[in-house]
Amino acid sequence: MPRINCNQDSSGLTPECKVLEGKVNALISKMSLDEKIGQLVLISNGPLMDWEAVRNGTAGALINFNNAQDIAKAQEMTAKTRLAIPLLIGLDVVHGFRTQFPTPLGEAAAFDPDLSRRVAKAMAEEARYVGVNWTYAPMADLSRDPRWGRIIEGFGEDPYLGSLLTAARVEGIQAGGLVATVKHFAGYGAPAGGREYAETLIPQSELYNFYLPPYHAGVRAGAGSVMSAFNALNGKPSTANRFLLSDLLRDQWKFDGFVTSDWGAVQELMAHGIAANELIATAIAINAGVDMDMMSKLYKRNLYKAIQLGLVSEETLNQAVRRVLLTKYRFGLFEAPHTPAERVDTVFPTDASRGLAREAAVKSFVLLKNSSDLLPISQDVKSISVIGPLADRPCEQLGPHAARGGCEDAVSYLKGIEKRASQSGVKVSYQAGCDIFCTDELKIEDAVATAKTTDVIIAVLGEPRDASGEAASKVHFGLSGEQENLLDGLLKTDKPVVLVIMAGRPLDITRYQEKLGAILMTWYPGTEGGNAVADVLFGDKAPVGKLPLTYPRAVGQVPVYYNHLPSGRPHLDDNRFTYGYYDESYLPLYPFGWGLTYTSFNYSDLKIEKAEHLNVEQDSLKLSVLVQNTGDRSGEEIVQVYVRKPFDEESRPVRELKAFSKVSLAAGEAKTVQFEIPLQNLSFYKEGQTEVAYQVSPGGYQLWVGGNSDARLSAEFSIEKGSIFGARFQ
Ligand code: BGC
């Protein structure tokens, strides 16, 4: 998709963009008030679809259009309207259109921006094929709260990883032909108590250091649109938040696209208690900077009157229309051919999309535990049992928000394992044990009896896809229904048990952790999930994923995250009056960045090229570390670099991820891995500036390198001259 950058820098608009602005202004001068308002109206397909609005040119954008027939019909109608302004045709393409890739939290575990870019492009191309030209992705909401169901749609708890992946997804989505939407601006991922749609209370320094950078990265990567969040941030609903939508997003970040509300959110300003009626809600939203009204129909019903009454100026309206039209021009919508109505999405998945889905799924898996090298399944194993309600559930493994994902296209875990096992002559027995909610325990005994007769048990447990995603916040993290009874039964057989978790959040497995032979977190892996699981279980591919969030021991620890501030009383095992809990360890079950593979690594020879007198204006932080594969299989490791500023004007996190890199090593091989970290990436929110600013503080720093956030190999460096930046990461 052609995309013309209209970011204003110090030299103003680019000449190309000036031409487009001219076209936009010429068009606006011909538009009636109704036509202008129409450009700000986003309406949904479905039984109540307002086709009349499309026919008379008073709808600027559509949502939930997922097939070529409906899209072609809408385009044909639009072409006959007075000004024939093309429609934005939007759909949630969150982790796939027809081919489903791993849900974003799983994708984040790959720590692989290039993979995220390729996946995003592939899913966008499929949607574009049937005429979709706009999507509501990526979700850049950082979250530390797995109670929140939508944590599955984001990239976890780290702002650096989240920023890289948000930018990669924006680039991929737009390279694949869709306008990307960075959502949900801002702070949607921190609802109080993890309750869906609850208010967020985020202190300023947390907001600027952790929550905002991923959105900013998406904007800087050129996203065409931004979606405001449903909830109130520090007392002000995002849909009414002029500071967020205008001062920060436009004036400081120079965002050159348009802002859409979330579904019905303009109307919800009344329930939020900041607008007494529809008219006021309309005025508040557009004056704050919400250009487009998704499905509350308030702009359609009230904007005209709001302008007549002087609650909204005509210039504000024109400005919003200008942004929408400019986006349509910049992304080539005026030149784009209409979609042929006969196109069908059953042309997908293709061999190529399946290949990419399988690669992405393998890379998303995190091996949490593997005692006595239980995995990969050894050649001595002659029989395995696959047990569990999610083992043969192709629809469930697609995960929530699966667009047009076809269950019939998906390879279930059981089918993938059976196929691969047959190649090695391994016998597979299968028992679901119970239904997907595991409310019926009748078959558990049969399942355990079957499992007892096999050499290794693969238990596929977790939560159905409906228990994840929007409106799926949870307070219980245990294996639901009778799954715990099933697992207890399997563990009593004395056969080794591999727990394969299919879920949208870390589940509470603390009491099983010791007894399980191996634990593989597979999130919702998508269409090729079963083949990918088989690849990893049988060792054709080694797991390489790392946790993009901290895995709690108990739900009461939540929020638990690795980059917290230091306590004045650091934890001491023998002193109760130090950081921690009375009834549980303060440590998580697995730290951020954790993930095993089929070999092991040793880190040594950490060297910093210039460790003293670094100057932000001239230097970067260059370091190297020797990583050796100490096992007898080849393997890949995601090498992670963490930094701490131990003393500053404000407390600084105990560790923060600042770089990572994947290295492949043959058995016994050692390689020097090098990093060059821009010093800007060490910056931290600086209070008291007129614009949001980040400061690289001078002074001493600590650094650790290793395979997870608990890395021990360390070094120190110091910065002599600091500086101030407008973005936290370069
Ligand atoms: C969600 C958005 C989504 C929109 C349109 C809302 O309920 O919060 O993320 O893009 O629906 O489907």
XYZ file of C-alpha atoms and ligand atoms in Angstrom:
742
model
C 0.000 0.000 0.000
C 1.504 3.356 -0.903
C 1.849 5.510 2.123
C 2.864 9.108 2.090
C 4.367 10.356 5.282
C 2.723 13.512 6.528
C 4.573 13.805 9.790
C 5.440 17.410 10.315
C 9.021 17.932 11.267
C 10.760 21.221 11.779
C 10.708 21.855 8.039
C 6.917 21.453 7.891
C 5.005 19.170 5.545
C 6.790 17.295 2.783
C 6.069 18.589 -0.765
C 4.261 15.319 -1.551
C 2.058 15.795 1.433
C 1.370 19.396 0.548
C -0.068 18.185 -2.743
C -2.359 15.825 -0.847
C -3.366 18.579 1.557
C -4.331 20.652 -1.477
C -6.534 17.829 -2.732
C -8.105 17.402 0.687
C -8.891 21.088 0.984
C -10.375 21.182 -2.513
C -12.595 18.233 -1.633
C -13.652 19.713 1.685
C -14.687 22.919 -0.027
C -17.212 20.923 -2.046
C -18.669 19.019 0.892
C -21.959 19.719 2.628
C -22.079 19.637 6.404
C -23.822 16.245 6.270
C -21.159 14.833 4.006
C -18.430 16.093 6.292
C -20.055 14.602 9.361
C -20.527 11.374 7.416
C -16.770 11.016 7.015
C -16.542 10.764 10.805
C -19.144 8.040 11.094
C -18.019 4.420 11.426
C -20.806 1.870 11.110
C -20.916 -1.875 11.460
C -22.008 -4.681 9.210
C -24.628 -7.018 10.645
C -28.383 -7.269 10.806
C -28.741 -3.557 11.665
C -26.343 -2.349 8.976
C -27.256 1.146 7.806
C -26.874 0.651 4.051
C -28.737 3.906 3.479
C -25.807 5.837 4.978
C -23.460 4.190 2.481
C -25.854 4.857 -0.375
C -26.139 8.561 0.401
C -22.484 9.132 1.238
C -22.890 9.803 4.967
C -20.699 7.003 6.268
C -16.946 7.368 5.993
C -15.923 4.007 7.321
C -17.194 0.495 7.904
C -16.392 -2.172 10.454
C -16.946 -5.929 10.535
C -16.854 -6.230 6.769
C -15.044 -9.504 6.311
C -16.049 -10.724 2.861
C -15.605 -9.518 -0.691
C -19.289 -9.634 -1.524
C -20.358 -7.130 1.114
C -17.307 -4.990 0.487
C -17.901 -4.862 -3.262
C -21.533 -3.935 -2.635
C -20.506 -1.066 -0.354
C -17.866 0.139 -2.793
C -20.314 0.112 -5.672
C -22.802 2.170 -3.683
C -20.116 4.643 -2.680
C -18.963 5.080 -6.265
C -22.434 6.338 -7.123
C -22.530 8.980 -4.382
C -22.047 12.648 -5.246
C -18.363 12.826 -4.256
C -17.535 9.112 -4.408
C -15.165 9.307 -1.444
C -13.756 5.830 -0.841
C -14.583 4.033 2.385
C -12.255 2.871 5.078
C -13.213 -0.773 5.504
C -12.106 -2.022 8.867
C -11.877 -5.339 10.634
C -10.092 -6.664 13.696
C -7.222 -8.622 12.182
C -5.482 -9.316 15.431
C -3.433 -12.430 14.728
C -4.642 -13.555 11.358
C -7.451 -13.235 8.872
C -8.137 -16.730 7.543
C -4.794 -18.263 8.481
C -4.416 -17.834 12.213
C -1.027 -17.096 13.713
C -0.211 -17.229 17.439
C -2.043 -14.712 19.601
C 0.164 -11.622 20.154
C 1.320 -12.498 23.683
C 2.639 -15.779 22.282
C 4.183 -13.986 19.327
C 5.930 -11.705 21.822
C 7.570 -14.762 23.389
C 9.548 -15.164 20.168
C 11.357 -11.870 20.926
C 11.597 -11.502 17.162
C 10.505 -8.211 15.551
C 11.276 -9.550 12.094
C 8.889 -12.464 12.656
C 6.218 -10.068 13.940
C 6.665 -7.951 10.813
C 6.343 -10.957 8.501
C 3.301 -12.338 10.305
C 1.592 -8.935 10.330
C 2.209 -8.514 6.607
C 0.883 -11.973 5.812
C -2.316 -11.523 7.807
C -2.879 -8.086 6.317
C -2.461 -9.396 2.783
C -5.148 -12.011 3.332
C -7.606 -9.419 4.613
C -6.676 -7.016 1.810
C -7.447 -9.716 -0.742
C -11.140 -9.559 0.155
C -11.121 -5.752 0.235
C -10.452 -4.854 3.867
C -8.191 -1.782 3.961
C -8.037 -0.882 7.649
C -7.463 -2.896 10.816
C -7.719 -2.326 14.553
C -4.296 -3.661 15.402
C -1.744 -3.689 16.867
C -2.778 -3.481 20.487
C 0.064 -1.622 22.174
C -1.369 -1.828 25.689
C 1.357 -2.866 28.063
C -0.068 -5.049 30.808
C 1.205 -6.446 34.068
C -2.104 -7.990 34.949
C -2.985 -11.454 33.656
C -6.391 -11.177 35.308
C -7.164 -8.875 32.399
C -8.389 -11.083 29.546
C -6.926 -8.882 26.865
C -3.380 -9.392 28.025
C -3.359 -12.070 25.304
C -3.764 -9.370 22.619
C -0.652 -7.456 23.625
C 3.054 -7.993 24.035
C 3.340 -8.377 27.789
C 4.933 -6.278 30.489
C 8.056 -4.785 29.010
C 8.053 -1.352 27.347
C 11.132 -1.979 25.214
C 9.948 -5.312 23.817
C 6.445 -3.866 23.446
C 7.777 -0.867 21.533
C 9.813 -2.953 19.112
C 6.963 -5.352 18.418
C 4.315 -2.644 18.092
C 6.463 -0.861 15.522
C 7.178 -4.110 13.663
C 3.475 -4.946 13.515
C 2.555 -1.473 12.262
C 5.153 -1.792 9.517
C 4.020 -5.297 8.609
C 0.308 -4.491 8.621
C 0.820 -1.440 6.430
C 3.217 -3.272 4.091
C 0.463 -5.860 3.714
C -2.022 -3.271 2.520
C -4.009 -2.196 5.579
C -4.014 1.010 7.559
C -2.888 0.039 11.066
C -4.489 1.293 14.284
C -2.463 1.612 17.433
C -4.844 0.913 20.293
C -6.139 1.496 22.969
C -4.722 4.897 23.754
C -3.862 5.050 26.598
C -3.285 2.721 29.500
C -6.151 0.294 28.813
C -3.927 -2.573 30.003
C -3.952 -1.514 33.641
C -7.612 -1.635 34.682
C -8.095 -1.581 38.457
C -8.294 -5.107 39.815
C -7.830 -6.470 36.294
C -11.562 -5.848 35.792
C -12.524 -5.278 32.176
C -13.479 -1.663 31.441
C -12.481 -0.468 34.944
C -10.656 2.802 35.478
C -6.887 2.923 35.278
C -4.840 4.766 37.835
C -1.316 5.104 36.554
C 1.134 7.446 38.243
C 2.792 9.858 35.861
C 6.222 8.281 35.901
C 4.757 4.791 35.316
C 2.693 6.133 32.463
C 5.578 7.803 30.708
C 8.208 5.164 31.375
C 6.197 2.018 30.815
C 2.764 2.452 29.326
C 3.242 5.188 26.718
C 6.414 4.123 24.851
C 4.787 1.257 22.860
C 2.061 3.572 21.517
C 4.677 6.133 20.681
C 6.697 3.510 18.822
C 3.606 2.576 16.797
C 3.000 6.202 15.908
C 6.623 6.693 14.930
C 6.417 3.594 12.740
C 3.764 5.457 10.759
C 0.430 4.041 11.952
C -2.417 5.672 10.031
C -4.810 5.679 12.959
C -5.017 5.462 16.721
C -7.945 4.183 18.788
C -8.768 5.823 22.080
C -9.344 3.544 25.056
C -12.688 2.821 26.670
C -11.662 3.526 30.210
C -10.830 6.541 32.302
C -7.157 7.209 32.817
C -6.475 8.931 36.109
C -10.011 10.217 36.211
C -10.464 11.292 32.600
C -11.985 8.907 30.036
C -9.514 8.550 27.157
C -12.304 9.360 24.697
C -12.550 12.789 26.320
C -8.893 13.278 27.054
C -7.611 16.287 25.208
C -4.188 16.009 26.755
C -3.732 12.476 25.384
C -5.406 12.879 22.012
C -4.320 16.358 21.090
C -1.475 17.726 23.207
C 0.536 14.529 23.441
C -0.410 12.567 20.343
C -0.567 15.402 17.842
C 1.403 18.306 19.182
C 4.261 16.414 20.773
C 4.363 13.107 18.905
C 3.377 14.693 15.572
C 0.872 11.956 14.801
C -0.374 12.615 11.275
C -3.321 10.205 11.080
C -6.764 10.218 12.645
C -8.212 9.007 15.933
C -11.174 6.673 16.124
C -13.114 5.996 19.286
C -13.550 2.450 20.472
C -16.927 0.775 19.997
C -19.685 2.994 21.394
C -17.198 4.880 23.558
C -18.474 8.353 22.669
C -21.869 7.428 24.042
C -20.229 5.855 27.096
C -19.044 9.309 28.171
C -22.511 9.641 29.662
C -22.109 6.499 31.778
C -18.647 7.718 32.734
C -20.431 10.628 34.323
C -18.829 13.420 32.332
C -21.573 14.168 29.818
C -25.179 14.767 30.765
C -26.531 14.006 27.324
C -25.627 12.918 23.799
C -25.003 16.433 22.589
C -22.454 17.137 25.291
C -20.798 13.744 24.830
C -20.421 14.478 21.124
C -18.889 17.870 21.747
C -16.510 16.614 24.421
C -15.225 13.769 22.244
C -14.587 15.726 19.065
C -13.153 18.688 20.934
C -10.776 16.335 22.728
C -9.533 14.976 19.397
C -11.677 11.921 18.571
C -12.116 12.255 14.818
C -14.262 9.228 14.185
C -17.160 7.800 16.149
C -17.187 4.012 16.133
C -20.748 2.814 16.372
C -22.218 5.090 18.978
C -23.958 7.091 16.207
C -23.653 10.202 18.351
C -21.730 12.203 15.776
C -24.354 11.331 13.217
C -27.209 12.404 15.473
C -25.670 15.393 17.233
C -22.753 16.955 15.434
C -24.861 19.164 13.203
C -26.675 20.603 16.195
C -23.481 20.908 18.219
C -22.019 23.063 15.450
C -25.153 25.175 15.172
C -25.098 25.771 18.917
C -21.437 26.663 18.841
C -20.440 23.726 21.075
C -18.134 22.550 18.296
C -16.526 24.916 15.839
C -16.707 24.310 12.122
C -12.928 24.410 12.097
C -12.822 21.494 14.563
C -15.110 19.540 12.272
C -13.045 20.420 9.215
C -9.889 19.425 10.981
C -11.270 15.990 11.825
C -12.552 15.512 8.277
C -9.203 16.652 6.915
C -7.405 14.007 8.939
C -9.675 11.232 7.736
C -9.476 12.321 4.101
C -5.745 12.832 4.265
C -5.391 9.264 5.519
C -7.526 8.006 2.656
C -5.310 9.856 0.183
C -2.054 8.929 1.851
C -2.859 5.258 1.841
C -3.951 5.313 -1.779
C -7.641 4.594 -1.217
C -8.697 7.005 -3.952
C -6.710 5.053 -6.545
C -7.383 1.559 -5.235
C -9.396 -0.693 -7.541
C -12.692 -2.057 -6.248
C -12.723 -5.550 -4.824
C -14.088 -8.234 -7.138
C -17.196 -9.594 -5.382
C -16.385 -13.189 -6.265
C -13.236 -13.349 -4.152
C -13.425 -15.881 -1.340
C -11.114 -16.360 1.603
C -11.055 -20.134 1.189
C -8.029 -19.579 -1.074
C -6.250 -19.342 2.300
C -4.420 -20.818 4.067
C -1.785 -21.333 1.404
C 1.296 -23.493 1.781
C 3.273 -20.334 2.456
C 0.887 -19.011 5.127
C 0.827 -22.427 6.786
C 4.619 -22.486 6.755
C 4.800 -19.087 8.408
C 2.068 -19.976 10.917
C 3.991 -23.115 11.892
C 7.266 -21.244 12.226
C 5.629 -18.531 14.345
C 3.879 -21.077 16.552
C 7.087 -23.019 17.207
C 8.869 -19.776 18.090
C 6.071 -18.704 20.439
C 6.274 -21.776 22.671
C 8.016 -21.429 26.014
C 9.499 -24.492 27.664
C 9.034 -23.686 31.339
C 10.397 -26.911 32.762
C 12.117 -30.006 31.404
C 13.414 -32.291 34.108
C 15.724 -35.166 33.214
C 15.487 -34.135 29.571
C 12.013 -35.621 29.300
C 11.638 -33.607 26.117
C 12.195 -34.119 23.294
C 10.444 -37.468 23.408
C 13.180 -40.043 23.400
C 13.543 -42.736 20.771
C 12.974 -45.341 23.492
C 9.406 -44.175 23.922
C 7.059 -46.569 22.140
C 3.712 -45.217 23.238
C 2.317 -41.899 24.343
C -1.095 -40.855 25.541
C -2.530 -37.482 24.646
C -4.995 -36.550 27.341
C -7.122 -33.510 27.894
C -10.127 -31.531 26.781
C -8.109 -29.152 24.592
C -6.029 -31.736 22.758
C -8.346 -32.148 19.819
C -10.010 -28.746 19.686
C -9.001 -26.974 16.490
C -11.319 -24.027 17.142
C -10.001 -23.385 20.644
C -6.381 -23.224 19.575
C -7.204 -20.359 17.171
C -7.689 -18.160 20.224
C -9.975 -15.146 20.646
C -10.426 -12.507 17.911
C -9.771 -15.011 15.151
C -11.423 -12.996 12.313
C -12.302 -15.525 9.592
C -10.080 -18.253 11.025
C -11.474 -21.558 9.862
C -11.601 -24.313 12.482
C -11.647 -26.759 9.587
C -8.216 -25.480 8.458
C -6.607 -25.986 11.841
C -4.431 -28.947 12.769
C -5.257 -29.937 16.351
C -2.536 -30.924 18.808
C -3.728 -34.522 18.644
C -3.698 -34.639 14.848
C -0.247 -33.081 14.691
C 1.130 -35.494 17.285
C -0.479 -38.534 15.641
C 0.975 -37.653 12.275
C 4.463 -37.137 13.621
C 4.319 -40.176 15.934
C 3.355 -42.463 13.090
C 6.594 -41.526 11.311
C 8.551 -42.859 14.298
C 6.350 -45.846 14.938
C 5.125 -44.437 18.265
C 1.637 -45.521 19.297
C -0.707 -42.699 20.345
C -3.791 -43.148 22.539
C -6.161 -40.271 23.145
C -8.765 -39.419 25.749
C -10.328 -35.978 26.256
C -11.151 -36.806 29.872
C -13.906 -34.194 29.945
C -15.545 -31.452 27.883
C -13.801 -28.124 27.269
C -15.083 -26.604 30.481
C -14.288 -29.872 32.203
C -17.471 -29.829 34.193
C -18.125 -33.518 33.669
C -15.707 -35.793 35.475
C -17.205 -39.053 34.299
C -14.526 -39.822 31.762
C -11.549 -38.910 33.926
C -11.069 -42.466 35.174
C -11.015 -43.799 31.612
C -8.480 -41.175 30.642
C -6.213 -42.052 33.556
C -6.578 -45.766 32.797
C -5.527 -45.151 29.196
C -2.614 -42.950 30.268
C -1.331 -45.654 32.610
C -0.709 -47.996 29.714
C 1.653 -45.609 27.882
C 5.309 -44.596 28.323
C 4.742 -40.819 28.398
C 1.640 -38.735 29.079
C 1.017 -35.487 27.215
C -1.654 -33.574 29.126
C -3.177 -30.740 27.112
C -4.969 -28.492 29.597
C -5.796 -24.829 29.915
C -8.633 -22.508 29.133
C -10.975 -22.378 26.154
C -10.494 -19.385 23.914
C -13.633 -17.740 25.173
C -12.025 -17.410 28.602
C -9.466 -15.035 27.087
C -9.621 -11.767 25.194
C -12.108 -8.933 25.606
C -14.576 -9.256 28.466
C -12.733 -12.306 29.835
C -11.106 -10.919 32.950
C -10.646 -13.640 35.566
C -9.877 -13.885 39.254
C -9.256 -17.627 39.356
C -6.148 -18.875 37.616
C -6.413 -22.529 38.522
C -7.038 -25.207 35.912
C -10.773 -24.853 35.537
C -13.494 -27.395 36.201
C -12.258 -30.901 36.872
C -8.929 -30.405 35.112
C -7.093 -30.468 38.427
C -8.650 -33.847 39.233
C -7.638 -35.074 35.825
C -4.067 -33.891 36.301
C -3.922 -35.355 39.811
C -5.036 -38.681 38.372
C -2.397 -38.559 35.640
C 0.346 -37.690 38.121
C -0.608 -40.678 40.282
C 0.171 -43.073 37.419
C 3.922 -42.608 37.993
C 4.371 -42.147 34.265
C 6.200 -38.979 33.226
C 3.744 -36.184 32.497
C 4.332 -33.329 30.061
C 1.868 -30.518 30.686
C 1.084 -28.622 27.496
C -0.792 -25.459 28.428
C -3.145 -23.838 25.960
C -4.213 -20.547 27.494
C -4.282 -16.800 27.190
C -2.613 -16.132 30.529
C -0.276 -17.863 32.964
C -2.405 -20.397 34.846
C -1.803 -21.377 38.439
C 0.231 -24.570 38.238
C 2.369 -23.945 41.301
C 1.229 -27.010 43.186
C 2.017 -29.259 40.208
C 5.274 -27.692 39.220
C 7.474 -30.115 41.186
C 5.701 -33.254 40.030
C 5.461 -32.458 36.340
C 8.220 -33.770 34.107
C 7.964 -30.937 31.594
C 5.794 -27.878 31.024
C 5.297 -26.257 27.648
C 3.356 -22.988 27.363
C 1.729 -22.836 23.937
C -0.714 -19.880 24.341
C -3.177 -20.110 21.407
C -0.925 -21.080 18.520
C -3.346 -20.837 15.590
C -3.965 -22.860 12.449
C -0.730 -24.862 12.498
C -0.664 -25.330 16.268
C -0.750 -29.134 16.185
C 2.114 -29.488 13.749
C 4.142 -26.980 15.715
C 3.511 -28.799 19.004
C 4.603 -32.051 17.366
C 7.727 -30.360 15.952
C 8.752 -29.373 19.453
C 7.682 -32.478 21.391
C 9.549 -34.770 18.995
C 12.568 -32.481 18.779
C 12.394 -31.648 15.068
C 12.498 -28.090 16.319
C 13.720 -26.893 19.692
C 11.648 -24.447 21.728
C 13.224 -21.003 21.869
C 10.548 -18.671 23.294
C 11.012 -16.591 26.429
C 8.279 -15.330 28.729
C 7.147 -11.809 27.777
C 5.646 -11.472 31.245
C 6.375 -12.646 34.760
C 4.674 -15.946 35.605
C 3.088 -15.606 39.059
C 3.050 -18.311 41.725
C -0.400 -17.235 42.856
C -2.981 -14.796 41.613
C -2.559 -12.796 44.833
C 0.900 -11.712 43.639
C -0.597 -9.874 40.678
C 0.544 -7.375 39.524
C 4.007 -8.919 39.640
C 6.608 -7.654 37.169
C 10.353 -7.784 36.959
C 11.038 -4.095 36.353
C 9.638 -2.888 39.660
C 11.197 -0.225 41.848
C 13.509 -1.247 44.659
C 12.104 -1.533 48.164
C 13.741 0.234 51.064
C 13.820 -3.215 52.632
C 15.106 -5.658 50.029
C 14.023 -9.240 50.671
C 15.953 -11.293 53.203
C 14.927 -14.910 53.698
C 15.460 -14.797 57.434
C 13.810 -11.460 58.102
C 10.063 -11.198 57.911
C 10.159 -7.412 57.964
C 11.547 -7.189 54.461
C 10.029 -7.052 50.961
C 7.642 -9.939 50.385
C 4.649 -11.901 51.644
C 3.808 -13.709 54.843
C 2.220 -16.731 53.168
C 4.028 -17.124 49.853
C 7.397 -16.508 48.306
C 7.829 -13.037 46.860
C 9.403 -14.618 43.793
C 7.355 -15.494 40.746
C 7.092 -19.076 39.526
C 9.130 -18.095 36.453
C 10.796 -14.742 35.829
C 10.296 -12.509 32.808
C 12.476 -13.672 29.931
C 12.518 -17.283 31.153
C 12.461 -20.170 28.692
C 14.434 -23.379 28.308
C 15.473 -25.264 25.240
C 16.959 -28.673 24.506
C 20.469 -27.641 25.379
C 22.059 -25.302 27.911
C 24.234 -22.220 27.667
C 27.027 -20.673 29.621
C 27.724 -16.945 29.637
C 31.190 -15.503 30.249
C 33.674 -12.819 29.195
C 31.324 -9.895 29.475
C 33.156 -6.858 28.152
C 32.134 -3.258 27.726
C 34.129 -1.500 25.033
C 34.106 1.876 26.720
C 32.817 1.587 30.257
C 33.647 5.051 31.536
C 33.060 8.661 30.591
C 30.347 7.826 28.074
C 28.870 10.867 26.452
C 25.296 10.606 25.190
C 25.935 12.862 22.257
C 28.853 10.835 20.891
C 28.749 7.345 22.315
C 26.678 4.237 22.432
C 27.028 1.381 24.873
C 28.977 -1.382 23.153
C 29.323 -4.724 24.870
C 30.105 -8.313 24.067
C 29.577 -11.598 25.828
C 30.735 -15.113 25.093
C 27.857 -17.582 24.931
C 28.681 -21.261 24.838
C 26.368 -24.142 24.084
C 27.233 -26.560 26.881
C 24.902 -29.350 25.785
C 25.124 -31.992 23.101
C 22.475 -30.612 20.770
C 22.509 -27.484 18.665
C 20.312 -24.710 19.954
C 19.264 -21.096 19.892
C 19.281 -18.677 22.774
C 17.744 -15.241 23.178
C 20.516 -13.333 24.911
C 19.135 -10.523 27.056
C 20.752 -7.384 28.439
C 19.353 -5.691 31.542
C 20.433 -2.352 32.984
C 19.944 -0.542 36.273
C 20.736 2.942 37.410
C 21.241 2.261 41.111
C 21.116 5.910 42.219
C 19.179 8.769 40.704
C 16.901 11.617 41.702
C 13.978 9.181 41.580
C 14.083 5.463 42.347
C 14.832 3.490 39.204
C 13.672 -0.067 38.409
C 15.766 -2.935 39.739
C 16.332 -4.052 36.155
C 15.154 -3.115 32.699
C 15.545 -4.940 29.412
C 17.652 -2.857 27.060
C 18.642 -5.239 24.283
C 18.290 -8.819 23.118
C 19.626 -10.918 20.306
C 19.169 -14.475 19.138
C 22.240 -16.651 18.693
C 22.407 -20.137 17.129
C 25.065 -22.472 18.419
C 26.076 -25.985 17.444
C 26.712 -28.411 20.303
C 29.772 -27.206 22.200
C 30.143 -24.098 20.067
C 30.845 -20.683 21.585
C 30.194 -17.317 19.951
C 30.771 -13.749 20.963
C 27.510 -11.854 20.868
C 27.784 -8.112 20.437
C 25.389 -5.356 21.328
C 25.320 -1.684 20.596
C 22.749 0.103 22.723
C 21.875 3.729 21.978
C 22.272 5.638 25.226
C 18.879 7.230 24.610
C 17.414 3.822 25.486
C 18.627 4.264 29.055
C 16.488 7.337 29.505
C 13.824 7.791 32.150
C 10.931 10.203 32.504
C 12.017 13.629 33.573
C 9.500 15.615 35.536
C 9.044 19.322 35.300
C 9.613 19.829 31.558
C 7.011 21.564 29.400
C 6.835 18.562 27.049
C 7.132 14.892 27.951
C 10.845 14.369 28.249
C 13.212 11.543 29.065
C 16.572 12.031 30.636
C 19.688 9.934 30.430
C 21.184 10.586 33.830
C 24.911 10.838 34.270
C 26.565 8.529 36.797
C 27.101 4.829 37.393
C 25.045 1.991 35.908
C 24.887 -1.768 36.407
C 24.330 -4.246 33.646
C 23.507 -7.972 33.471
C 23.563 -10.357 30.549
C 21.924 -13.770 30.427
C 19.027 -15.922 29.365
C 16.335 -14.333 31.564
C 15.684 -11.345 33.827
C 17.406 -13.082 36.710
C 20.727 -13.064 34.814
C 23.793 -12.971 37.085
C 26.763 -12.107 34.873
C 27.289 -8.410 35.455
C 29.394 -5.368 34.680
C 29.321 -1.651 35.358
C 29.666 1.478 33.296
C 29.265 5.181 33.780
C 27.917 8.068 31.799
C 29.657 11.369 32.141
C 27.325 13.543 30.160
C 23.612 12.881 29.975
C 20.923 14.407 27.811
C 17.171 14.847 27.336
C 15.047 13.181 24.637
C 11.442 13.323 23.453
C 11.151 9.543 23.187
C 12.268 6.853 25.580
C 13.636 4.492 22.961
C 15.397 5.295 19.737
C -12.579 -3.478 21.179
C -11.614 -3.006 20.117
C -12.065 -3.476 18.777
C -13.471 -2.977 18.531
C -14.004 -3.333 17.170
C -14.015 -3.176 20.843
O -14.892 -3.814 21.708
O -12.232 -2.899 22.411
O -10.333 -3.460 20.391
O -11.185 -3.031 17.787
O -14.318 -3.537 19.521
O -14.249 -4.666 17.036
